[in-house]
Short mmCIF file of C-alpha atoms in Angstrom, two decimals:
data_model
loop_
_atom_site.label_atom_id
_atom_site.label_comp_id
_atom_site.label_asym_id
_atom_site.label_seq_id
_atom_site.Cartn_x
_atom_site.Cartn_y
_atom_site.Cartn_z
CA MET A 1 5.45 -9.52 -14.82
CA THR A 2 3.46 -13.01 -15.26
CA LYS A 3 6.39 -14.84 -14.88
CA PRO A 4 7.40 -16.52 -11.68
CA VAL A 5 9.80 -15.13 -9.47
CA THR A 6 10.79 -16.76 -6.56
CA PRO A 7 14.63 -17.70 -5.31
CA ALA A 8 15.11 -22.08 -6.08
CA SER A 9 15.27 -22.87 -2.27
CA SER A 10 11.65 -21.02 -1.22
CA PRO A 11 7.53 -22.29 -1.25
CA PHE A 12 6.90 -18.68 -1.92
CA GLN A 13 6.47 -17.01 -5.62
CA THR A 14 5.48 -13.97 -6.76
CA ARG A 15 3.41 -13.43 -9.75
CA LEU A 16 0.20 -11.23 -11.04
CA ALA A 17 -2.42 -12.79 -9.72
CA LEU A 18 -3.55 -15.63 -13.33
CA SER A 19 -7.02 -16.81 -12.39
CA GLU A 20 -10.10 -16.31 -10.18
CA ALA A 21 -8.76 -18.44 -7.78
CA ASP A 22 -5.77 -15.80 -7.68
CA LEU A 23 -8.19 -14.01 -7.05
CA LEU A 24 -10.87 -15.26 -4.09
CA ALA A 25 -7.20 -16.59 -2.65
CA ALA A 26 -6.41 -12.64 -2.57
CA GLN A 27 -9.80 -11.31 -1.63
CA ARG A 28 -9.68 -14.26 1.07
CA LEU A 29 -7.26 -13.46 2.20
CA ARG A 30 -8.25 -9.09 2.41
CA TYR A 31 -11.44 -10.99 4.70
CA ARG A 32 -8.73 -11.66 7.00
CA VAL A 33 -6.25 -8.78 7.43
CA PHE A 34 -8.70 -5.94 6.84
CA VAL A 35 -11.80 -7.27 8.55
CA GLU A 36 -11.36 -9.40 10.99
CA GLU A 37 -7.74 -8.40 12.36
CA LEU A 38 -8.66 -4.80 11.56
CA GLY A 39 -12.95 -4.86 11.87
CA GLY A 40 -12.91 -2.69 8.68
CA ASP A 41 -16.02 -2.99 6.15
CA GLY A 42 -18.03 -2.14 2.51
CA PRO A 43 -20.82 -2.27 0.67
CA LEU A 44 -19.39 -4.78 -0.76
CA VAL A 45 -18.01 -7.39 1.34
CA ASP A 46 -18.86 -10.47 1.60
CA HIS A 47 -18.80 -11.91 4.92
CA ALA A 48 -20.54 -15.22 4.20
CA GLY A 49 -18.35 -16.01 2.07
CA ARG A 50 -15.07 -14.18 3.67
CA PHE A 51 -14.64 -11.91 1.19
CA GLU A 52 -12.80 -8.16 1.40
CA ARG A 53 -13.70 -7.00 -1.88
CA ASP A 54 -14.79 -4.12 -3.88
CA ALA A 55 -15.38 -1.99 -7.20
CA PHE A 56 -11.96 -1.77 -8.34
CA ASP A 57 -11.12 -5.17 -8.03
CA GLY A 58 -11.33 -5.56 -11.35
CA VAL A 59 -10.01 -3.47 -13.27
CA ASN A 60 -6.39 -4.10 -10.95
CA ASP A 61 -3.34 -5.93 -10.88
CA HIS A 62 -2.86 -7.77 -8.97
CA LEU A 63 0.28 -8.79 -7.01
CA ILE A 64 0.09 -12.03 -5.61
CA LEU A 65 2.60 -14.05 -3.42
CA VAL A 66 1.51 -17.59 -3.14
CA ASP A 67 2.52 -20.73 -0.94
CA SER A 68 3.21 -23.32 -3.36
CA ARG A 69 2.66 -26.44 -0.23
CA ARG A 70 -1.01 -24.50 -0.29
CA ASP A 71 -4.35 -26.15 -2.68
CA PRO A 72 -5.60 -23.17 -4.58
CA ARG A 73 -8.65 -25.03 -4.70
CA ASP A 74 -9.14 -24.51 -1.08
CA LEU A 75 -8.47 -20.77 -1.78
CA ASP A 76 -5.20 -19.83 1.11
CA HIS A 77 -2.58 -19.97 -1.56
CA VAL A 78 -2.17 -16.63 -1.66
CA VAL A 79 0.07 -15.15 1.81
CA GLY A 80 0.72 -11.85 0.55
CA VAL A 81 -1.72 -9.41 -1.61
CA TYR A 82 -0.38 -6.05 -3.14
CA ARG A 83 -3.00 -4.20 -5.41
CA LEU A 84 -1.55 -1.70 -8.66
CA LEU A 85 -3.58 1.04 -10.42
CA ARG A 86 -2.05 2.58 -13.25
CA SER A 87 -2.58 6.02 -14.76
CA ASP A 88 -3.91 4.11 -18.24
CA GLN A 89 -5.32 1.74 -16.17
CA ALA A 90 -7.04 4.72 -13.79
CA GLU A 91 -8.09 6.53 -17.01
CA GLY A 92 -9.89 4.17 -19.06
CA PHE A 93 -12.12 3.78 -15.24
CA GLY A 94 -12.56 6.49 -14.58
CA ARG A 95 -10.44 7.64 -11.35
CA PHE A 96 -8.21 5.89 -8.62
CA TYR A 97 -9.23 4.16 -5.43
CA CYS A 98 -7.24 7.55 -3.52
CA ASP A 99 -10.14 10.05 -5.46
CA ALA A 100 -12.72 8.42 -2.89
CA GLU A 101 -9.82 10.35 0.28
CA TYR A 102 -7.67 13.41 -1.22
CA ASP A 103 -8.19 15.75 -4.27
CA LEU A 104 -5.11 14.22 -6.19
CA THR A 105 -5.09 17.19 -9.15
CA PRO A 106 -1.50 17.53 -8.30
CA LEU A 107 -0.05 13.61 -9.33
CA ARG A 108 -2.89 14.48 -12.17
CA ASN A 109 -1.11 18.00 -13.57
CA SER A 110 2.07 16.26 -12.95
CA GLY A 111 1.63 15.00 -16.93
CA ARG A 112 3.97 11.42 -15.19
CA ARG A 113 3.99 7.68 -15.60
CA LEU A 114 1.62 6.90 -12.49
CA LEU A 115 1.03 3.64 -9.99
CA GLU A 116 -1.56 3.68 -7.44
CA LEU A 117 -0.74 0.76 -4.66
CA GLY A 118 -3.52 -0.95 -2.13
CA ARG A 119 -4.74 -2.95 0.13
CA SER A 120 -1.04 -4.55 1.08
CA CYS A 121 -1.39 -7.57 3.13
CA VAL A 122 0.15 -10.76 4.93
CA SER A 123 -1.11 -13.61 6.15
CA ALA A 124 0.14 -12.84 10.55
CA ASP A 125 2.12 -15.77 9.64
CA LEU A 126 4.40 -14.39 7.86
CA ARG A 127 5.17 -10.99 8.88
CA GLY A 128 7.88 -10.06 9.96
CA GLY A 129 10.17 -12.15 7.58
CA SER A 130 10.60 -12.26 4.06
CA ALA A 131 7.08 -11.79 2.47
CA MET A 132 7.03 -8.27 2.09
CA PHE A 133 9.83 -8.31 1.04
CA MET A 134 9.55 -10.51 -2.01
CA LEU A 135 6.23 -8.69 -2.56
CA TRP A 136 8.76 -5.24 -3.52
CA ASN A 137 11.73 -7.15 -5.13
CA ALA A 138 8.51 -8.14 -7.80
CA LEU A 139 6.98 -4.79 -7.19
CA ALA A 140 10.38 -2.87 -8.40
CA ASP A 141 10.20 -5.57 -11.92
CA TYR A 142 7.31 -4.08 -12.24
CA VAL A 143 8.10 -0.35 -12.04
CA LEU A 144 10.46 -1.01 -13.84
CA GLU A 145 8.60 -2.56 -16.93
CA HIS A 146 5.73 -0.12 -16.73
CA GLY A 147 8.24 3.18 -16.96
CA ILE A 148 5.98 4.39 -13.44
CA GLU A 149 7.30 8.05 -12.79
CA VAL A 150 5.69 8.44 -9.55
CA LEU A 151 4.00 5.71 -6.40
CA PHE A 152 0.96 6.08 -4.23
CA GLY A 153 -1.66 4.91 -1.90
CA VAL A 154 -3.33 5.19 1.32
CA ALA A 155 -1.14 3.29 4.30
CA SER A 156 -3.93 3.29 7.61
CA PHE A 157 -3.42 4.03 11.44
CA HIS A 158 -5.16 1.24 13.30
CA GLY A 159 -8.29 3.61 14.85
CA THR A 160 -9.57 6.33 14.36
CA ASP A 161 -9.39 8.22 17.92
CA ILE A 162 -5.94 10.28 17.07
CA GLU A 163 -4.92 11.50 20.25
CA PRO A 164 -2.49 8.00 20.26
CA LEU A 165 -1.85 9.30 16.99
CA ARG A 166 -0.99 12.56 17.44
CA MET A 167 3.23 12.17 17.22
CA PRO A 168 3.49 9.67 14.26
CA LEU A 169 0.97 12.71 12.47
CA ALA A 170 2.92 15.58 12.90
CA TRP A 171 6.04 13.39 12.66
CA LEU A 172 5.04 12.93 9.64
CA HIS A 173 4.04 16.61 8.79
CA HIS A 174 7.26 18.28 9.50
CA ARG A 175 9.59 15.85 8.58
CA HIS A 176 7.93 14.55 5.81
CA LEU A 177 5.80 16.58 3.91
CA ALA A 178 5.20 15.99 -0.17
CA PRO A 179 6.27 18.45 -2.13
CA GLU A 180 4.15 21.39 -3.54
CA ALA A 181 4.11 20.03 -6.69
CA LEU A 182 3.30 16.17 -5.31
CA ARG A 183 1.14 17.25 -2.58
CA VAL A 184 -2.50 16.10 -2.90
CA ARG A 185 -4.66 17.13 -0.04
CA ALA A 186 -6.62 15.32 2.09
CA LEU A 187 -10.57 15.78 1.55
CA PRO A 188 -12.84 18.24 3.42
CA ALA A 189 -15.21 15.71 4.90
CA HIS A 190 -12.63 13.79 6.83
CA TYR A 191 -9.86 15.89 6.40
CA GLN A 192 -7.51 15.74 9.71
CA GLY A 193 -4.87 18.19 10.30
CA MET A 194 -1.53 16.28 11.33
CA ASP A 195 -0.05 19.86 12.33
CA LEU A 196 -0.45 18.23 15.66
CA VAL A 197 2.87 18.64 17.37
CA PRO A 198 5.43 21.67 17.31
CA PRO A 199 8.51 20.87 15.42
CA SER A 200 10.48 22.02 18.52
CA ALA A 201 8.20 18.70 20.99
CA LEU A 202 8.59 16.59 18.59
CA ASP A 203 10.13 13.13 19.06
CA GLN A 204 11.51 11.10 16.77
CA ARG A 205 11.82 7.86 19.56
CA ALA A 206 7.80 8.57 20.19
CA ALA A 207 6.17 8.09 16.84
CA MET A 208 8.27 5.53 15.17
CA LEU A 209 7.43 3.52 17.97
CA ALA A 210 3.36 4.47 16.86
CA MET A 211 4.50 4.30 13.27
CA PRO A 212 3.21 1.00 10.58
CA ALA A 213 6.52 -0.87 9.51
CA LEU A 214 4.23 -0.17 6.12
CA ILE A 215 4.45 3.49 6.10
CA LYS A 216 8.53 2.96 8.17
CA ALA A 217 9.69 0.57 5.04
CA TYR A 218 8.01 4.26 2.48
CA LEU A 219 9.94 6.69 4.43
CA ARG A 220 13.27 4.88 4.62
CA LEU A 221 12.84 4.39 0.60
CA GLY A 222 12.68 8.20 0.09
CA GLY A 223 8.53 8.62 0.51
CA PHE A 224 6.92 11.45 1.91
CA VAL A 225 3.70 11.56 2.46
CA GLY A 226 0.17 14.32 1.83
CA GLU A 227 -1.10 17.34 3.29
CA GLY A 228 -3.89 16.05 6.06
CA ALA A 229 -5.13 12.40 7.40
CA PHE A 230 -8.16 10.66 6.16
CA ILE A 231 -10.25 9.59 8.81
CA ASP A 232 -11.56 5.87 7.75
CA GLY A 233 -15.32 5.25 9.26
CA ASP A 234 -15.73 1.93 7.81
CA PHE A 235 -12.35 0.34 8.09
CA ASN A 236 -11.72 1.40 11.91
CA THR A 237 -8.67 3.66 10.27
CA THR A 238 -6.88 6.50 9.88
CA ASP A 239 -5.28 6.99 6.68
CA VAL A 240 -2.25 9.02 5.27
CA CYS A 241 -1.69 9.01 1.53
CA LEU A 242 2.36 8.28 1.10
CA LEU A 243 4.42 9.16 -2.32
CA MET A 244 7.50 8.22 -3.54
CA ASP A 245 8.90 10.15 -6.42
CA THR A 246 11.38 7.65 -8.12
CA ALA A 247 13.35 10.42 -10.20
CA ALA A 248 14.02 12.05 -6.27
CA MET A 249 15.61 9.05 -5.14
CA SER A 250 18.79 9.24 -3.48
CA ALA A 251 21.16 6.66 -5.29
CA ARG A 252 20.72 4.19 -2.82
CA HIS A 253 17.17 4.44 -2.74
CA LYS A 254 16.87 3.90 -6.39
CA GLY A 255 19.14 0.70 -5.98
CA PHE A 256 16.11 -0.27 -5.22
CA TYR A 257 14.53 -0.51 -7.93
CA VAL A 258 17.29 -1.31 -10.09
CA ARG A 259 18.88 -4.61 -8.49
CA LYS A 260 17.25 -7.47 -7.54
CA TYR A 261 17.66 -9.36 -3.66
CA GLY A 262 17.77 -12.74 -3.71
CA GLY A 263 14.19 -12.50 -1.13
CA ARG A 264 17.14 -11.00 2.11
CA GLU A 265 15.37 -8.57 4.06
#
């Protein structure tokens, strides 16, 4: 997955970060999104330089979307990013990022090849277009190359006030709860139950309107969620753990991982 992937007519290409400038540009984009837009913070965030970073950055692969019209010396050439951590990498490092939020024992005990996804974001001016789709195409290549069987990672609702999130969280709990063999659980100190609305009172339209686009995209691919949400005060988010079992996907969903889309939405 080190070769650039780009439609012939597009100024964009997807590839793994190859240089310090790539990583710094990814951290600069993350700062704009997670800190300036969403109000997040963290012990290693560099506010003076405007870089969102943490201890995992040196261990992960960084899948980036690059705008070839921009000068890497300005550190704004990365316009989309996905942070990837395989189980073999996590074993060498000692942990996954999600270990700080969820008990991952079911995943570790599964004996399957895991890929943790994180820090996914796209520049504000490219949202709603093909940017995230191009990243997902490249992610599909990565999944195939490394024989990944289960993908997982936290996805966030903005804010920590649970009241406006009752319907989408309940929808996830009642309609998309992970099978027991893969059902990770939010850690007790920041645990928020998601069984907030009885099944008879679920409103799909209200749930989907309040659901972040990234979570809806995972659900369309056959994704499911762990038990409980995690209240992340540092990032001002309410997190759920999303999982995708490639073996359990329907033929239609699995097609995403075995064919090229040519940049279409």
